[in-house]
Short mmCIF file of C-alpha atoms (C1' of nucleotides) in Angstrom, two decimals:
data_model
loop_
_atom_site.label_atom_id
_atom_site.label_comp_id
_atom_site.label_asym_id
_atom_site.label_seq_id
_atom_site.Cartn_x
_atom_site.Cartn_y
_atom_site.Cartn_z
CA MET A 1 12.19 29.63 15.27
CA GLU A 2 10.76 26.13 15.07
CA THR A 3 10.22 24.13 17.88
CA PRO A 4 9.92 20.60 18.32
CA LYS A 5 11.29 18.78 15.51
CA ASN A 6 10.07 18.13 12.32
CA PRO A 7 10.20 21.80 11.07
CA LEU A 8 7.16 21.17 8.43
CA SER A 9 4.39 24.29 7.91
CA ILE A 10 1.19 23.86 8.89
CA ASP A 11 0.09 23.49 5.21
CA VAL A 12 1.53 20.00 5.21
CA ARG A 13 0.30 18.96 8.68
CA ILE A 14 -2.74 19.90 8.05
CA ARG A 15 -2.48 17.68 4.46
CA GLU A 16 -1.32 14.82 7.02
CA GLY A 17 -4.77 15.58 8.64
CA PHE A 18 -6.70 15.69 5.69
CA SER A 19 -4.96 12.17 4.16
CA ARG A 20 -6.00 10.46 8.02
CA ILE A 21 -9.13 11.36 7.46
CA ALA A 22 -9.44 10.25 3.88
CA THR A 23 -7.90 6.81 5.04
CA ALA A 24 -11.23 6.27 7.27
CA MET A 25 -13.31 7.84 4.75
CA ARG A 26 -12.13 4.38 2.16
CA ILE A 27 -12.22 2.35 5.22
CA GLU A 28 -16.38 2.83 5.09
CA GLU A 29 -16.97 3.20 1.86
CA TRP A 30 -15.31 -0.48 1.14
CA LYS A 31 -18.04 -1.47 3.93
CA LYS A 32 -20.71 0.12 2.68
CA ALA A 33 -20.08 -0.21 -1.12
CA LYS A 34 -19.56 -4.15 -0.24
CA GLU A 35 -23.40 -3.98 1.95
CA VAL A 36 -24.73 -3.76 -2.06
CA GLY A 37 -21.91 -5.68 -3.98
CA LEU A 38 -20.07 -2.84 -5.85
CA ASN A 39 -16.58 -1.51 -5.19
CA PRO A 40 -16.07 2.33 -3.79
CA THR A 41 -15.26 3.71 -6.96
CA GLN A 42 -18.54 2.09 -9.20
CA LEU A 43 -20.90 3.20 -5.53
CA ALA A 44 -18.58 6.49 -6.05
CA VAL A 45 -20.23 6.94 -10.50
CA LEU A 46 -24.03 6.04 -8.89
CA ALA A 47 -23.83 8.57 -6.74
CA LEU A 48 -22.19 11.21 -9.44
CA LEU A 49 -25.18 10.06 -11.17
CA GLU A 50 -27.86 10.49 -9.12
CA GLY A 51 -29.74 13.30 -9.12
CA ARG A 52 -28.28 14.42 -13.00
CA LYS A 53 -31.27 14.20 -15.24
CA ASP A 54 -29.30 14.71 -18.02
CA GLY A 55 -26.48 12.17 -16.95
CA LEU A 56 -22.86 12.97 -17.54
CA ASN A 57 -20.56 12.01 -20.40
CA VAL A 58 -18.18 9.41 -19.77
CA LYS A 59 -15.32 11.55 -19.86
CA GLU A 60 -17.36 14.15 -17.42
CA ILE A 61 -17.09 10.84 -15.42
CA ALA A 62 -13.47 10.72 -15.66
CA ALA A 63 -12.83 14.74 -14.38
CA HIS A 64 -15.28 14.13 -11.49
CA LEU A 65 -13.63 10.83 -10.06
CA GLY A 66 -10.05 12.11 -11.00
CA VAL A 67 -8.82 9.31 -13.62
CA SER A 68 -8.06 9.08 -16.81
CA GLN A 69 -11.07 8.85 -19.69
CA PRO A 70 -9.96 4.62 -19.99
CA SER A 71 -10.71 4.03 -16.58
CA ALA A 72 -13.73 6.01 -16.16
CA THR A 73 -14.50 3.33 -19.28
CA ASP A 74 -14.00 0.86 -17.21
CA SER A 75 -15.81 0.86 -14.24
CA ILE A 76 -18.57 2.34 -16.49
CA ALA A 77 -18.40 -1.30 -18.60
CA ALA A 78 -18.30 -2.70 -15.28
CA LEU A 79 -21.67 -1.22 -14.04
CA GLU A 80 -23.05 -1.43 -17.39
CA LYS A 81 -22.75 -4.90 -17.08
CA LYS A 82 -24.39 -5.16 -13.77
CA GLU A 83 -27.60 -2.83 -15.12
CA HIS A 84 -26.99 -0.27 -12.73
CA LEU A 85 -26.17 2.33 -15.29
CA GLU A 86 -26.89 2.66 -19.05
CA LYS A 87 -24.92 4.70 -22.57
CA ARG A 88 -27.58 6.83 -24.45
CA ALA A 89 -26.59 8.10 -27.34
CA GLU A 90 -25.79 11.86 -26.67
CA GLN A 91 -28.88 14.45 -28.81
CA GLY A 92 -26.65 16.06 -31.42
CA ASP A 93 -23.28 14.71 -31.67
CA ARG A 94 -23.13 10.88 -32.31
CA ARG A 95 -19.34 10.46 -30.76
CA ALA A 96 -20.87 11.18 -27.47
CA VAL A 97 -23.16 9.09 -24.96
CA ARG A 98 -24.84 10.41 -21.51
CA VAL A 99 -24.89 8.07 -18.79
CA HIS A 100 -28.17 7.88 -16.90
CA LEU A 101 -28.32 5.78 -13.83
CA THR A 102 -31.14 3.09 -13.87
CA SER A 103 -33.61 1.65 -11.31
CA THR A 104 -31.81 -0.86 -10.39
CA GLY A 105 -28.42 1.43 -10.00
CA LEU A 106 -30.73 4.19 -8.28
CA ALA A 107 -31.78 1.88 -5.59
CA ALA A 108 -28.01 0.88 -4.93
CA VAL A 109 -27.08 4.55 -4.31
CA GLN A 110 -30.08 5.42 -2.04
CA ARG A 111 -29.52 2.13 -0.08
CA ASP A 112 -26.23 3.39 0.51
CA ALA A 113 -26.77 6.10 2.12
CA GLY A 114 -26.00 7.60 5.58
CA GLY A 115 -24.15 7.32 9.34
CA ASP A 116 -20.67 7.08 8.18
CA LEU A 117 -17.75 7.49 10.44
CA ALA A 118 -17.13 10.34 9.36
CA GLU A 119 -19.73 12.08 9.41
CA GLN A 120 -19.67 11.32 13.09
CA ALA A 121 -16.22 12.96 13.34
CA VAL A 122 -18.00 15.85 12.60
CA GLY A 123 -20.36 15.34 14.81
CA SER A 124 -17.83 15.13 17.49
CA LEU A 125 -17.29 19.32 16.73
CA GLU A 126 -19.03 21.91 17.76
CA GLU A 127 -21.76 23.25 15.97
CA ARG A 128 -19.40 26.43 15.53
CA GLU A 129 -16.60 25.00 14.62
CA GLN A 130 -18.12 22.59 12.16
CA GLU A 131 -19.92 26.29 10.20
CA HIS A 132 -15.69 27.14 10.32
CA LEU A 133 -14.73 23.39 8.86
CA LEU A 134 -17.80 24.11 6.19
CA LEU A 135 -16.88 27.72 5.04
CA SER A 136 -12.40 26.56 5.02
CA LEU A 137 -13.45 23.63 2.65
CA ILE A 138 -15.74 25.35 0.81
CA LYS A 139 -12.72 28.02 0.21
CA MET A 140 -10.35 25.02 -0.30
CA ILE A 141 -12.76 23.07 -3.04
CA ARG A 142 -13.24 26.85 -4.95
CA HIS A 143 -9.68 27.35 -5.10
CA LEU A 144 -9.14 24.14 -6.42
CA GLN A 145 -11.46 24.17 -9.06
CA GLU A 146 -10.51 27.94 -9.60
CA SER A 147 -7.10 26.21 -10.60
CA GLY A 148 -8.43 24.13 -12.86
CA ALA A 149 -7.61 20.91 -10.93
CA ILE A 150 -11.40 19.56 -10.17
CA PRO A 151 -14.02 20.15 -12.08
CA LEU A 152 -16.46 22.87 -11.66
CA GLN A 153 -18.74 21.82 -8.17
CA ARG A 154 -22.53 22.04 -7.85
CA MET A 155 -21.98 24.62 -4.67
CA CYS A 156 -23.64 27.59 -3.48
CA VAL A 157 -21.08 29.66 -4.36
CA THR A 158 -20.49 29.34 -8.34
CA CYS A 159 -24.71 29.15 -8.67
CA ARG A 160 -26.72 31.69 -10.46
CA TYR A 161 -29.38 31.24 -8.09
CA PHE A 162 -26.65 32.25 -5.03
CA ALA A 163 -27.44 36.04 -3.31
CA PRO A 164 -24.54 35.84 -0.53
CA PHE A 165 -25.40 38.33 2.48
CA ALA A 166 -28.40 39.38 1.04
CA HIS A 167 -30.20 40.05 4.68
CA PRO A 168 -28.72 41.80 6.90
CA ASP A 169 -30.10 38.50 9.05
CA GLY A 170 -27.07 37.53 10.88
CA GLU A 171 -28.83 33.78 10.99
CA ARG A 172 -29.94 33.45 7.50
CA PRO A 173 -28.26 36.13 5.47
CA HIS A 174 -27.55 33.87 1.76
CA HIS A 175 -30.32 34.56 -0.33
CA CYS A 176 -31.45 31.31 -2.96
CA HIS A 177 -33.36 32.41 -6.20
CA PHE A 178 -34.00 28.80 -6.74
CA VAL A 179 -36.01 28.38 -3.96
CA ASP A 180 -37.21 32.00 -3.12
CA ALA A 181 -35.57 31.87 0.69
CA ALA A 182 -32.81 33.09 2.53
CA PHE A 183 -30.64 30.76 4.68
CA GLY A 184 -27.61 30.29 6.87
CA GLN A 185 -23.92 29.27 6.11
CA ARG A 186 -24.30 26.04 7.82
CA GLU A 187 -27.01 25.18 4.87
CA LEU A 188 -24.12 26.21 2.16
CA ARG A 189 -24.02 23.56 -0.30
CA VAL A 190 -21.09 21.06 -1.88
CA ASP A 191 -23.10 19.50 -4.34
CA CYS A 192 -26.43 20.96 -4.95
CA ARG A 193 -28.56 19.52 -7.56
CA ASP A 194 -30.48 22.07 -8.03
CA HIS A 195 -27.42 24.47 -8.99
CA ASP A 196 -27.14 26.17 -12.44
CA GLU A 197 -23.45 27.43 -13.01
CA THR A 198 -22.50 30.88 -13.52
CA ASP A 199 -19.82 32.69 -15.82
CA PRO A 200 -15.99 32.90 -14.78
CA PRO A 201 -17.02 36.72 -14.48
CA SER A 202 -20.11 37.17 -12.59
CA ARG A 203 -19.13 33.92 -10.64
CA ALA A 204 -15.85 36.48 -9.21
CA ALA A 205 -18.77 38.72 -8.27
CA THR A 206 -20.25 36.25 -6.06
CA TRP A 207 -17.22 35.39 -4.57
CA GLU A 208 -16.14 38.40 -3.76
CA ALA A 209 -19.50 39.58 -1.69
CA PHE A 210 -19.42 36.46 -0.41
CA GLN A 211 -15.81 36.72 1.56
CA ALA A 212 -16.41 39.93 2.13
CA GLY A 213 -20.09 39.73 4.23
CA GLN A 214 -17.62 37.12 6.09
CA PRO A 215 -17.52 38.04 9.32
CA ASN A 216 -13.15 37.94 10.65
CA LEU A 217 -12.29 34.99 12.04
CA GLN A 218 -10.92 35.40 15.71
CA ALA A 219 -8.12 33.48 17.29
CA PRO A 220 -9.07 29.92 18.04
CA MET B 1 -37.35 24.74 7.97
CA GLU B 2 -35.24 23.63 5.42
CA THR B 3 -34.62 25.90 2.56
CA PRO B 4 -32.86 25.18 -0.46
CA LYS B 5 -33.56 21.71 -1.87
CA ASN B 6 -31.15 18.97 -0.22
CA PRO B 7 -32.57 18.77 3.37
CA LEU B 8 -29.09 17.30 4.45
CA SER B 9 -27.50 18.08 7.26
CA ILE B 10 -24.08 19.87 7.77
CA ASP B 11 -22.35 16.27 8.57
CA VAL B 12 -23.38 15.54 5.09
CA ARG B 13 -22.53 18.23 3.02
CA ILE B 14 -18.70 18.65 5.12
CA ARG B 15 -18.63 15.04 3.97
CA GLU B 16 -18.86 15.69 0.62
CA GLY B 17 -16.46 18.52 1.24
CA PHE B 18 -14.05 16.15 2.23
CA SER B 19 -14.39 13.85 -0.86
CA ARG B 20 -13.43 16.44 -3.16
CA ILE B 21 -10.38 17.87 -1.62
CA ALA B 22 -9.38 13.56 -1.50
CA THR B 23 -10.37 13.80 -5.37
CA ALA B 24 -7.74 16.06 -5.62
CA MET B 25 -5.53 14.69 -3.41
CA ARG B 26 -5.89 11.13 -5.56
CA ILE B 27 -4.55 13.59 -8.67
CA GLU B 28 -1.66 14.81 -7.56
CA GLU B 29 -0.32 12.05 -5.51
CA TRP B 30 -0.55 9.60 -9.08
CA LYS B 31 1.89 12.86 -10.43
CA LYS B 32 3.81 12.35 -7.42
CA ALA B 33 4.63 8.91 -7.40
CA LYS B 34 4.44 8.79 -11.24
CA GLU B 35 7.64 11.22 -11.15
CA VAL B 36 9.60 8.01 -8.74
CA GLY B 37 8.14 5.57 -10.84
CA LEU B 38 6.13 4.62 -7.96
CA ASN B 39 2.11 4.51 -7.80
CA PRO B 40 0.18 6.16 -4.92
CA THR B 41 -0.13 3.35 -2.57
CA GLN B 42 3.08 2.68 -3.00
CA LEU B 43 4.25 5.84 -2.27
CA ALA B 44 1.59 6.17 0.62
CA VAL B 45 3.71 2.58 2.01
CA LEU B 46 7.03 4.41 2.05
CA ALA B 47 6.09 7.83 3.60
CA LEU B 48 5.05 5.95 6.21
CA LEU B 49 8.17 4.19 6.72
CA GLU B 50 9.64 7.20 6.79
CA GLY B 51 10.84 7.81 9.96
CA ARG B 52 10.45 4.97 11.46
CA LYS B 53 13.48 3.18 13.12
CA ASP B 54 12.17 0.01 13.61
CA GLY B 55 9.50 0.05 10.89
CA LEU B 56 6.61 -1.11 10.55
CA ASN B 57 4.78 -4.70 10.60
CA VAL B 58 2.89 -5.70 7.50
CA LYS B 59 0.03 -5.84 9.67
CA GLU B 60 0.68 -2.30 10.61
CA ILE B 61 0.98 -1.25 7.54
CA ALA B 62 -2.13 -2.27 6.26
CA ALA B 63 -3.91 -0.77 9.16
CA HIS B 64 -2.57 2.28 8.02
CA LEU B 65 -3.20 2.56 4.27
CA GLY B 66 -6.68 1.14 5.76
CA VAL B 67 -6.56 -2.29 3.70
CA SER B 68 -6.43 -6.04 4.06
CA GLN B 69 -3.58 -7.65 5.22
CA PRO B 70 -3.05 -9.29 2.24
CA SER B 71 -3.13 -6.35 0.73
CA ALA B 72 -0.28 -5.08 2.13
CA THR B 73 1.23 -7.39 1.30
CA ASP B 74 0.86 -7.21 -2.15
CA SER B 75 2.47 -3.71 -1.99
CA ILE B 76 5.38 -4.78 0.04
CA ALA B 77 6.05 -7.03 -2.51
CA ALA B 78 5.97 -4.61 -4.86
CA LEU B 79 8.24 -2.65 -3.78
CA GLU B 80 10.37 -5.04 -2.46
CA LYS B 81 11.19 -6.18 -6.08
CA LYS B 82 11.76 -2.25 -6.54
CA GLU B 83 14.51 -2.81 -3.61
CA HIS B 84 12.54 0.16 -2.59
CA LEU B 85 11.99 -1.67 1.35
CA GLU B 86 13.38 -4.86 2.86
CA LYS B 87 11.50 -6.87 5.36
CA ARG B 88 13.99 -7.99 8.89
CA ALA B 89 13.32 -10.70 10.95
CA GLU B 90 11.46 -9.43 14.59
CA GLN B 91 13.41 -10.05 17.69
CA GLY B 92 11.82 -12.46 19.47
CA ASP B 93 8.76 -13.49 17.60
CA ARG B 94 9.70 -15.48 14.48
CA ARG B 95 6.53 -15.36 12.39
CA ALA B 96 6.56 -11.55 12.46
CA VAL B 97 8.59 -9.34 9.84
CA ARG B 98 10.08 -5.64 10.71
CA VAL B 99 9.55 -3.47 6.94
CA HIS B 100 12.20 -0.86 6.69
CA LEU B 101 12.86 1.48 3.82
CA THR B 102 16.22 0.72 1.80
CA SER B 103 18.32 4.00 1.03
CA THR B 104 16.78 3.57 -2.81
CA GLY B 105 13.44 4.17 -0.51
CA LEU B 106 14.72 6.63 1.43
CA ALA B 107 16.27 8.77 -1.67
CA ALA B 108 11.97 8.28 -3.25
CA VAL B 109 9.61 9.43 -0.75
CA GLN B 110 11.99 12.65 0.24
CA ARG B 111 11.95 13.63 -3.88
CA ASP B 112 8.52 13.50 -3.78
CA ALA B 113 8.38 15.76 -0.78
CA GLY B 114 6.31 19.07 -1.23
CA GLY B 115 4.12 21.95 -3.02
CA ASP B 116 1.45 19.85 -3.72
CA LEU B 117 -1.88 21.09 -4.84
CA ALA B 118 -3.98 20.86 -1.65
CA GLU B 119 -1.08 22.41 0.51
CA GLN B 120 -1.45 25.82 -2.31
CA ALA B 121 -5.29 25.41 -1.37
CA VAL B 122 -5.11 25.27 2.54
CA GLY B 123 -2.71 28.50 1.39
CA SER B 124 -5.51 30.03 0.04
CA LEU B 125 -6.92 30.51 3.63
CA GLU B 126 -6.24 33.32 6.32
CA GLU B 127 -4.68 32.17 9.35
CA ARG B 128 -6.49 31.99 11.73
CA GLU B 129 -8.70 29.66 8.99
CA GLN B 130 -5.10 27.81 8.87
CA GLU B 131 -5.04 27.34 12.59
CA HIS B 132 -9.04 26.79 13.26
CA LEU B 133 -9.10 23.50 10.93
CA LEU B 134 -5.85 22.50 11.84
CA LEU B 135 -7.68 21.84 15.26
CA SER B 136 -10.50 20.57 13.64
CA LEU B 137 -8.72 17.66 11.83
CA ILE B 138 -7.12 16.97 15.24
CA LYS B 139 -10.48 16.59 16.71
CA MET B 140 -11.79 14.26 14.19
CA ILE B 141 -8.75 12.27 13.48
CA ARG B 142 -8.83 11.63 17.42
CA HIS B 143 -12.22 10.20 17.35
CA LEU B 144 -11.68 8.55 14.33
CA GLN B 145 -8.53 6.63 16.42
CA GLU B 146 -10.25 6.44 19.24
CA SER B 147 -13.26 4.84 17.76
CA GLY B 148 -10.81 2.06 16.33
CA ALA B 149 -11.49 3.65 12.80
CA ILE B 150 -7.95 4.14 12.36
CA PRO B 151 -4.49 3.59 14.13
CA LEU B 152 -2.96 5.38 16.31
CA GLN B 153 -1.78 8.46 15.00
CA ARG B 154 1.33 10.02 15.84
CA MET B 155 -0.08 13.09 16.86
CA CYS B 156 0.76 15.35 19.94
CA VAL B 157 -2.68 15.00 21.73
CA THR B 158 -2.09 11.69 22.15
CA CYS B 159 2.17 11.68 23.15
CA ARG B 160 3.73 11.16 26.84
CA TYR B 161 5.66 14.89 25.35
CA PHE B 162 3.23 17.01 24.91
CA ALA B 163 1.45 19.40 28.16
CA PRO B 164 -1.22 21.38 26.65
CA PHE B 165 -1.77 24.94 27.74
CA ALA B 166 1.90 24.78 30.29
CA HIS B 167 2.37 28.51 29.82
CA PRO B 168 -0.17 31.18 30.09
CA ASP B 169 1.87 32.61 26.43
CA GLY B 170 -1.17 32.82 23.98
CA GLU B 171 0.99 31.96 21.12
CA ARG B 172 2.89 29.71 22.34
CA PRO B 173 1.00 27.58 25.59
CA HIS B 174 1.46 23.81 24.73
CA HIS B 175 5.49 22.19 25.60
CA CYS B 176 6.61 19.73 23.99
CA HIS B 177 9.30 17.98 26.72
CA PHE B 178 10.65 15.90 24.47
CA VAL B 179 13.02 19.02 22.66
CA ASP B 180 12.07 20.71 26.40
CA ALA B 181 10.36 24.05 24.41
CA ALA B 182 6.97 25.71 24.20
CA PHE B 183 5.08 26.31 20.56
CA GLY B 184 1.88 27.38 19.63
CA GLN B 185 -1.32 25.71 18.44
CA ARG B 186 -0.28 26.60 14.78
CA GLU B 187 2.76 23.56 15.30
CA LEU B 188 0.21 20.68 16.88
CA ARG B 189 1.89 17.73 15.19
CA VAL B 190 -0.70 15.40 13.38
CA ASP B 191 2.42 12.89 13.16
CA CYS B 192 5.47 13.65 14.51
CA ARG B 193 8.72 11.47 14.65
CA ASP B 194 9.29 11.24 17.97
CA HIS B 195 5.78 10.91 19.32
CA ASP B 196 5.59 8.24 22.09
CA GLU B 197 1.98 6.44 22.96
CA THR B 198 0.92 6.86 26.59
CA ASP B 199 -1.62 4.63 27.75
CA PRO B 200 -5.45 5.32 27.78
CA PRO B 201 -6.62 7.26 31.31
CA SER B 202 -3.64 9.12 30.58
CA ARG B 203 -4.34 10.09 26.91
CA ALA B 204 -7.96 11.32 27.98
CA ALA B 205 -6.58 13.06 30.62
CA THR B 206 -4.75 15.02 28.45
CA TRP B 207 -7.44 15.12 25.74
CA GLU B 208 -9.61 17.09 28.30
CA ALA B 209 -6.80 19.70 29.35
CA PHE B 210 -6.39 20.14 25.56
CA GLN B 211 -10.22 20.57 25.26
CA ALA B 212 -10.71 22.77 28.20
CA GLY B 213 -7.96 25.35 27.66
CA GLN B 214 -8.92 26.14 24.17
CA PRO B 215 -10.88 29.53 23.48
CA ASN B 216 -14.23 29.66 22.70
CA LEU B 217 -15.10 30.11 18.82
CA GLN B 218 -16.91 32.75 17.84
CA ALA B 219 -19.27 32.88 15.03
CA PRO B 220 -17.35 32.65 11.85
"C1'" DT C 1 3.89 -31.01 28.33
"C1'" DT C 2 1.17 -31.42 24.88
"C1'" DG C 3 -2.90 -29.48 22.38
"C1'" DA C 4 -5.51 -26.38 21.44
"C1'" DA C 5 -6.53 -21.36 20.56
"C1'" DT C 6 -4.88 -17.92 18.62
"C1'" DA C 7 -1.84 -14.87 15.43
"C1'" DA C 8 1.30 -13.57 11.67
"C1'" DT C 9 2.20 -13.65 6.97
"C1'" DG C 10 2.02 -16.20 2.61
"C1'" DT C 11 -0.61 -18.01 -0.99
"C1'" DA C 12 -4.18 -18.68 -4.69
"C1'" DG C 13 -7.61 -17.04 -7.26
"C1'" DG C 14 -10.00 -13.72 -9.38
"C1'" DA C 15 -12.79 -8.82 -9.87
"C1'" DG C 16 -11.61 -4.34 -11.04
"C1'" DT C 17 -8.76 0.00 -11.13
"C1'" DC C 18 -5.70 2.38 -13.38
"C1'" DC C 19 -2.26 3.40 -16.77
"C1'" DT C 20 -0.11 4.84 -21.55
"C1'" DA C 21 -1.09 4.54 -26.78
"C1'" DT C 22 -3.73 3.23 -30.00
"C1'" DG C 23 -7.83 3.07 -32.72
"C1'" DT C 24 -12.10 4.92 -35.02
"C1'" DA C 25 -15.68 7.63 -35.48
"C1'" DA C 26 -17.61 12.14 -35.57
"C1'" DT C 27 -17.26 17.09 -35.49
"C1'" DC C 28 -15.43 21.15 -36.38
"C1'" DT C 29 -12.54 24.80 -38.90
"C1'" DG C 30 -10.02 26.95 -42.18
"C1'" DC D 1 -13.41 18.95 -48.14
"C1'" DA D 2 -8.28 18.25 -45.66
"C1'" DG D 3 -6.28 18.36 -41.04
"C1'" DA D 4 -7.16 18.92 -36.66
"C1'" DT D 5 -9.15 17.62 -33.08
"C1'" DT D 6 -13.02 15.55 -30.15
"C1'" DA D 7 -15.21 11.70 -27.84
"C1'" DC D 8 -15.22 6.97 -26.17
"C1'" DA D 9 -13.36 2.55 -27.29
"C1'" DT D 10 -9.94 -0.78 -27.08
"C1'" DA D 11 -5.45 -2.94 -25.77
"C1'" DG D 12 -1.68 -4.34 -22.80
"C1'" DG D 13 -0.18 -4.20 -18.55
"C1'" DA D 14 1.28 -3.58 -13.38
"C1'" DC D 15 -1.14 -3.24 -9.40
"C1'" DT D 16 -4.87 -3.25 -5.70
"C1'" DC D 17 -7.99 -5.25 -3.25
"C1'" DC D 18 -11.13 -8.67 -1.59
"C1'" DT D 19 -12.46 -13.47 0.16
"C1'" DA D 20 -10.24 -17.71 1.50
"C1'" DC D 21 -6.82 -20.29 3.12
"C1'" DA D 22 -2.38 -22.64 4.49
"C1'" DT D 23 1.63 -22.33 7.28
"C1'" DT D 24 4.30 -21.47 11.00
"C1'" DA D 25 4.94 -19.38 15.53
"C1'" DT D 26 3.18 -18.38 19.96
"C1'" DT D 27 0.35 -18.50 24.47
"C1'" DC D 28 -2.60 -20.39 26.65
"C1'" DA D 29 -5.06 -23.92 30.23
"C1'" DA D 30 -5.39 -27.98 31.80
#
DNA sequence: TTGAATAATGTAGGAGTCCTATGTAATCTG
DNA sequence: CAGATTACATAGGACTCCTACATTATTCAA
């Protein structure tokens, strides 16, 4: 018993919503990338590499960007020409390379950071709403990565240092064993550079505990 | 008093989350577009035009895609060559054209619909969570369009037919005067083809009423 | 009403993305 | 050790995307 026309399910409308926000983000990315003489893809590669001490393989870069390996090679070559990154030999495998930022490349990413429109739009939400949104995104990302659609992300919920709901404190229920401190749901990381992944079984267990500890959602 | 490293604010982490989901969506879009012999941009143009009886200008297409006008011309030309769309003269302005789907183009979009990974990921959320998510997206999109970052979308909250919280019924509080029926928060449209926009003042009033009627959010 | 702004597209030129298919080493496996 | 597999590069081609600029058409004002 659908009411207005377009009897679409909520999933579809949410996907539409994501797509509008993605458009806005792409526009911003062009703006920001141009400021440092790059394009969004190139800036994305640099951002991906930032804070990865061991760099990444070509294949890994392709997976994170969601493009084919030759496409990643293309972008890497373009950035190499601009001396924003360099390839180093992989220890113990002479086929492979590890891609690292150069200091020029690092400077470019860092100059880029901050103050974009998507963040402003998030800022227009209430605090509680932001927290809900972050949690929903984490759930969706987890779903996507467990189904193999995207590579494993460096999120708390897949990290060996993460202890969900380890504290009775409602404001800071989680614990990070890497920094050995309690933290709240609002602090959950999507891309933590100290992330250290666990094997799938303990990942599942962590996720169980994380889900089980969540307070029930109320009607909006 | 940040706890784990990366003292990023929640806005930034949410943006990161959006970006991961955008990656997954882009991968899916390639897959779906290839099935009909197109690429994601071309399919996006067709999808944009579907159900727009009056078509769109080149400029409008560019704005919805978030690209420059010459880029839109490129994609339109590619699709025109494939006979998926056609240009018609704009009445009363001989500079302008209106771009319309052909039947071939319509067939291509319709063949594309449904069953993508992003929707599955949304499906992994609880109902209440989906509802929250849709509301948050609508708020963000509204923010983006009011700030001029993206064009006006065909959402209920900017539609002249939309009467927010017109009914005491908690499940179906809203009313659509176009179909003259009550509907619930889960049915809020992001891209309704029956949308008819209002002037900014009444838009603001509608938004006020919509916001004011929202139940308070609880802690997640 | 004529001439300058302004507006909607199109064209040119160039960098770069993205694909598939294939080539070339190096490494693994039975 | 031969054959499979893996990591990456190359080749070729279609497009996307940009910035300038050119072409008409429309609008606005003097």
